[in-house]
Amino acid sequence: MSRLAVVCGGSRGVGRAVSRLLAQRGCRLVVVSRRDDAARAAVAELHGADHKAFSCDISKGEEVQKTFEMIQRMCGNISYLVNAAGINRDALLVRTKPEDMISLLHTNLLGSMLTCRAALRSMLHMQGAAVVNIGSVVGLKGNAGQCVYSASKAALEGFTRSLAKEVASRNVRVNLVAPGFIHTDMTAGLREEDRARAVPLARFGTPEEVAQAVLFLLEASYVTGQVLVVDGGLQLVM
Ligand code: NAP
């Protein structure tokens, strides 16, 4: 039986590219996002058969638990979990609404913790099981106008390293990919010609370039608790 990969945030952007690449590699995909129609549209374009879409808000504990129980019942044990669901609410701290702080932390940090918690028991049964969380280069370096977003991503790095230690003895690996500017809906409001000047490779990355890094970490059988930066060299000059 082919490996089952769950991609949270698989309906758009980085998660959608990861889903496409894993399906090309012969995985069975479960695409999770809040919007059912978007998750189904992503599944419809995947290579091969037997893929499924689930709608779930990963920031809600009970919903996550129920969704993952259903995934396991309908699709079997999970080999790969990719946490690519995320939001941004860029603003200076003094202009950030408390409710936006909560949404950011609940989606970007708590959401990935909840999906890992819900998936892990199932993953312990599988050889070569692996989690990849998607952080951000601003979680490593900080950025004005992204205090809460970068805090959520920095904490996700700590969570990734700790969980990697916790489950290594059970042969589950946990790593993090930290992208820079990537062409997705999240960066659609940014002008590449302005922002890319700061990037040593002088352009935004593509979701497919991030997906390649995710695939590497899912398959890298002797790598755990690591951060792989995919940012065109941005962190070198931040
Ligand atoms: P995107 O194009 O906006 O896609 C976000 C995905 O997350 C969508 O599938 C969305 O689907 C899903 N999602 C959002 N909130 C959710 C929730 N509460 N529950 C379930 N699914 C949810 O974003 P992206 O650029 O691909 O970003 C992917 C990850 O990379 C994020 O963690 C982001 O922070 C990180 N990242 C992105 C960049 C960049 O430049 N794009 C840079 C660094 C890091 P629904 O709306 O249907 O729920």
PDB file of C-alpha atoms in Angstrom, residues 3-127:
ATOM      1  CA  ARG A   3       2.228   5.929   1.898  1.00  0.00           C
ATOM      2  CA  LEU A   4      -0.517   8.180   3.269  1.00  0.00           C
ATOM      3  CA  ALA A   5       0.449  11.860   3.421  1.00  0.00           C
ATOM      4  CA  VAL A   6      -1.716  14.467   5.160  1.00  0.00           C
ATOM      5  CA  VAL A   7      -1.092  18.035   4.010  1.00  0.00           C
ATOM      6  CA  CYS A   8      -2.756  20.704   6.136  1.00  0.00           C
ATOM      7  CA  GLY A   9      -3.178  23.849   4.072  1.00  0.00           C
ATOM      8  CA  GLY A  10      -2.946  21.701   0.939  1.00  0.00           C
ATOM      9  CA  SER A  11      -5.602  23.621  -0.994  1.00  0.00           C
ATOM     10  CA  ARG A  12      -3.398  26.554  -2.006  1.00  0.00           C
ATOM     11  CA  GLY A  13       0.148  27.855  -2.259  1.00  0.00           C
ATOM     12  CA  VAL A  14       2.986  25.859  -0.709  1.00  0.00           C
ATOM     13  CA  GLY A  15       0.712  23.075   0.587  1.00  0.00           C
ATOM     14  CA  ARG A  16      -0.849  22.579  -2.840  1.00  0.00           C
ATOM     15  CA  ALA A  17       2.594  22.249  -4.460  1.00  0.00           C
ATOM     16  CA  VAL A  18       3.630  19.769  -1.744  1.00  0.00           C
ATOM     17  CA  SER A  19       0.472  17.723  -2.390  1.00  0.00           C
ATOM     18  CA  ARG A  20       1.166  17.674  -6.149  1.00  0.00           C
ATOM     19  CA  LEU A  21       4.774  16.550  -5.645  1.00  0.00           C
ATOM     20  CA  LEU A  22       3.907  13.825  -3.125  1.00  0.00           C
ATOM     21  CA  ALA A  23       1.136  12.497  -5.388  1.00  0.00           C
ATOM     22  CA  GLN A  24       3.640  12.363  -8.278  1.00  0.00           C
ATOM     23  CA  ARG A  25       5.903  10.343  -5.934  1.00  0.00           C
ATOM     24  CA  GLY A  26       3.121   7.789  -5.438  1.00  0.00           C
ATOM     25  CA  CYS A  27       1.720   8.889  -2.062  1.00  0.00           C
ATOM     26  CA  ARG A  28      -1.983   8.833  -1.273  1.00  0.00           C
ATOM     27  CA  LEU A  29      -2.917  12.359  -0.289  1.00  0.00           C
ATOM     28  CA  VAL A  30      -5.278  13.791   2.270  1.00  0.00           C
ATOM     29  CA  VAL A  31      -5.677  17.512   1.630  1.00  0.00           C
ATOM     30  CA  VAL A  32      -6.949  19.513   4.606  1.00  0.00           C
ATOM     31  CA  SER A  33      -8.156  23.119   4.577  1.00  0.00           C
ATOM     32  CA  ARG A  34     -11.024  25.127   6.039  1.00  0.00           C
ATOM     33  CA  ARG A  35     -12.851  25.408   2.709  1.00  0.00           C
ATOM     34  CA  ASP A  36     -14.207  22.115   1.492  1.00  0.00           C
ATOM     35  CA  ASP A  37     -14.551  23.241  -2.162  1.00  0.00           C
ATOM     36  CA  ALA A  38     -10.914  24.432  -2.231  1.00  0.00           C
ATOM     37  CA  ALA A  39      -9.612  21.171  -0.737  1.00  0.00           C
ATOM     38  CA  ARG A  40     -11.651  19.177  -3.259  1.00  0.00           C
ATOM     39  CA  ALA A  41     -10.432  21.260  -6.185  1.00  0.00           C
ATOM     40  CA  ALA A  42      -6.841  20.588  -5.097  1.00  0.00           C
ATOM     41  CA  VAL A  43      -7.513  16.849  -4.868  1.00  0.00           C
ATOM     42  CA  ALA A  44      -9.150  16.827  -8.315  1.00  0.00           C
ATOM     43  CA  GLU A  45      -5.910  17.926  -9.989  1.00  0.00           C
ATOM     44  CA  LEU A  46      -3.672  15.351  -8.276  1.00  0.00           C
ATOM     45  CA  HIS A  47      -1.848  12.626 -10.159  1.00  0.00           C
ATOM     46  CA  GLY A  48      -3.250   9.145  -9.420  1.00  0.00           C
ATOM     47  CA  ALA A  49      -6.335   8.029  -7.525  1.00  0.00           C
ATOM     48  CA  ASP A  50      -7.435   7.434  -3.937  1.00  0.00           C
ATOM     49  CA  HIS A  51      -6.806  10.957  -2.671  1.00  0.00           C
ATOM     50  CA  LYS A  52      -9.227  12.612  -0.243  1.00  0.00           C
ATOM     51  CA  ALA A  53     -10.210  16.110   0.845  1.00  0.00           C
ATOM     52  CA  PHE A  54     -11.214  17.035   4.394  1.00  0.00           C
ATOM     53  CA  SER A  55     -12.389  20.413   5.616  1.00  0.00           C
ATOM     54  CA  CYS A  56     -11.114  21.286   9.075  1.00  0.00           C
ATOM     55  CA  ASP A  57     -10.113  24.425  10.922  1.00  0.00           C
ATOM     56  CA  ILE A  58      -6.791  23.360  12.438  1.00  0.00           C
ATOM     57  CA  SER A  59      -7.015  26.033  15.140  1.00  0.00           C
ATOM     58  CA  LYS A  60      -9.924  24.162  16.779  1.00  0.00           C
ATOM     59  CA  GLY A  61      -8.872  21.267  19.010  1.00  0.00           C
ATOM     60  CA  GLU A  62     -11.999  19.141  18.917  1.00  0.00           C
ATOM     61  CA  GLU A  63     -12.429  19.571  15.143  1.00  0.00           C
ATOM     62  CA  VAL A  64      -8.812  18.491  14.567  1.00  0.00           C
ATOM     63  CA  GLN A  65      -9.190  15.423  16.779  1.00  0.00           C
ATOM     64  CA  LYS A  66     -12.393  14.318  15.031  1.00  0.00           C
ATOM     65  CA  THR A  67     -10.955  14.944  11.560  1.00  0.00           C
ATOM     66  CA  PHE A  68      -7.815  12.910  12.228  1.00  0.00           C
ATOM     67  CA  GLU A  69      -9.850  10.045  13.715  1.00  0.00           C
ATOM     68  CA  MET A  70     -11.918  10.062  10.531  1.00  0.00           C
ATOM     69  CA  ILE A  71      -8.785  10.176   8.354  1.00  0.00           C
ATOM     70  CA  GLN A  72      -7.332   7.167  10.145  1.00  0.00           C
ATOM     71  CA  ARG A  73     -10.617   5.239   9.938  1.00  0.00           C
ATOM     72  CA  MET A  74     -11.177   5.972   6.227  1.00  0.00           C
ATOM     73  CA  CYS A  75      -7.610   6.052   4.906  1.00  0.00           C
ATOM     74  CA  GLY A  76      -5.385   4.145   7.388  1.00  0.00           C
ATOM     75  CA  ASN A  77      -2.236   5.114   9.284  1.00  0.00           C
ATOM     76  CA  ILE A  78      -0.394   8.304   8.426  1.00  0.00           C
ATOM     77  CA  SER A  79       3.221   8.188   7.200  1.00  0.00           C
ATOM     78  CA  TYR A  80       3.758  11.872   6.420  1.00  0.00           C
ATOM     79  CA  LEU A  81       2.267  14.997   7.996  1.00  0.00           C
ATOM     80  CA  VAL A  82       2.978  18.398   6.453  1.00  0.00           C
ATOM     81  CA  ASN A  83       1.774  21.491   8.329  1.00  0.00           C
ATOM     82  CA  ALA A  84       1.517  24.175   5.655  1.00  0.00           C
ATOM     83  CA  ALA A  85      -1.658  25.903   6.885  1.00  0.00           C
ATOM     84  CA  GLY A  86      -0.913  29.430   7.976  1.00  0.00           C
ATOM     85  CA  ILE A  87      -2.120  33.027   7.952  1.00  0.00           C
ATOM     86  CA  ASN A  88      -0.522  36.453   8.199  1.00  0.00           C
ATOM     87  CA  ARG A  89      -1.895  39.746   9.561  1.00  0.00           C
ATOM     88  CA  ASP A  90       1.016  42.086   8.955  1.00  0.00           C
ATOM     89  CA  ALA A  91       0.913  45.292  11.023  1.00  0.00           C
ATOM     90  CA  LEU A  92       3.019  47.154  13.566  1.00  0.00           C
ATOM     91  CA  LEU A  93       2.441  45.718  17.037  1.00  0.00           C
ATOM     92  CA  VAL A  94       0.616  48.827  18.307  1.00  0.00           C
ATOM     93  CA  ARG A  95      -1.844  48.523  15.410  1.00  0.00           C
ATOM     94  CA  THR A  96      -2.378  44.757  15.734  1.00  0.00           C
ATOM     95  CA  LYS A  97      -5.772  43.888  17.174  1.00  0.00           C
ATOM     96  CA  PRO A  98      -5.730  41.406  20.079  1.00  0.00           C
ATOM     97  CA  GLU A  99      -8.147  39.159  18.140  1.00  0.00           C
ATOM     98  CA  ASP A 100      -5.679  39.054  15.221  1.00  0.00           C
ATOM     99  CA  MET A 101      -2.897  38.055  17.646  1.00  0.00           C
ATOM    100  CA  ILE A 102      -5.060  35.185  18.847  1.00  0.00           C
ATOM    101  CA  SER A 103      -5.937  34.060  15.292  1.00  0.00           C
ATOM    102  CA  LEU A 104      -2.266  34.110  14.282  1.00  0.00           C
ATOM    103  CA  LEU A 105      -1.128  32.087  17.284  1.00  0.00           C
ATOM    104  CA  HIS A 106      -4.068  29.700  17.083  1.00  0.00           C
ATOM    105  CA  THR A 107      -3.563  28.935  13.392  1.00  0.00           C
ATOM    106  CA  ASN A 108       0.208  29.091  12.927  1.00  0.00           C
ATOM    107  CA  LEU A 109       1.344  27.611  16.240  1.00  0.00           C
ATOM    108  CA  LEU A 110      -1.461  25.868  18.106  1.00  0.00           C
ATOM    109  CA  GLY A 111      -2.857  24.477  14.823  1.00  0.00           C
ATOM    110  CA  SER A 112       0.369  22.627  13.994  1.00  0.00           C
ATOM    111  CA  MET A 113       0.658  21.389  17.587  1.00  0.00           C
ATOM    112  CA  LEU A 114      -2.905  20.053  17.454  1.00  0.00           C
ATOM    113  CA  THR A 115      -2.421  18.243  14.132  1.00  0.00           C
ATOM    114  CA  CYS A 116       0.868  16.682  15.333  1.00  0.00           C
ATOM    115  CA  ARG A 117      -0.833  15.570  18.545  1.00  0.00           C
ATOM    116  CA  ALA A 118      -3.756  14.079  16.631  1.00  0.00           C
ATOM    117  CA  ALA A 119      -1.584  12.335  13.993  1.00  0.00           C
ATOM    118  CA  LEU A 120       1.254  10.949  16.105  1.00  0.00           C
ATOM    119  CA  ARG A 121      -0.339   7.787  17.479  1.00  0.00           C
ATOM    120  CA  SER A 122      -1.185   6.707  13.957  1.00  0.00           C
ATOM    121  CA  MET A 123       2.340   7.602  12.730  1.00  0.00           C
ATOM    122  CA  LEU A 124       4.032   5.445  15.406  1.00  0.00           C
ATOM    123  CA  HIS A 125       2.794   2.375  13.517  1.00  0.00           C
ATOM    124  CA  MET A 126       4.546   3.362  10.281  1.00  0.00           C
ATOM    125  CA  GLN A 127       8.177   2.818   9.227  1.00  0.00           C
TER     126      GLN A 127
END
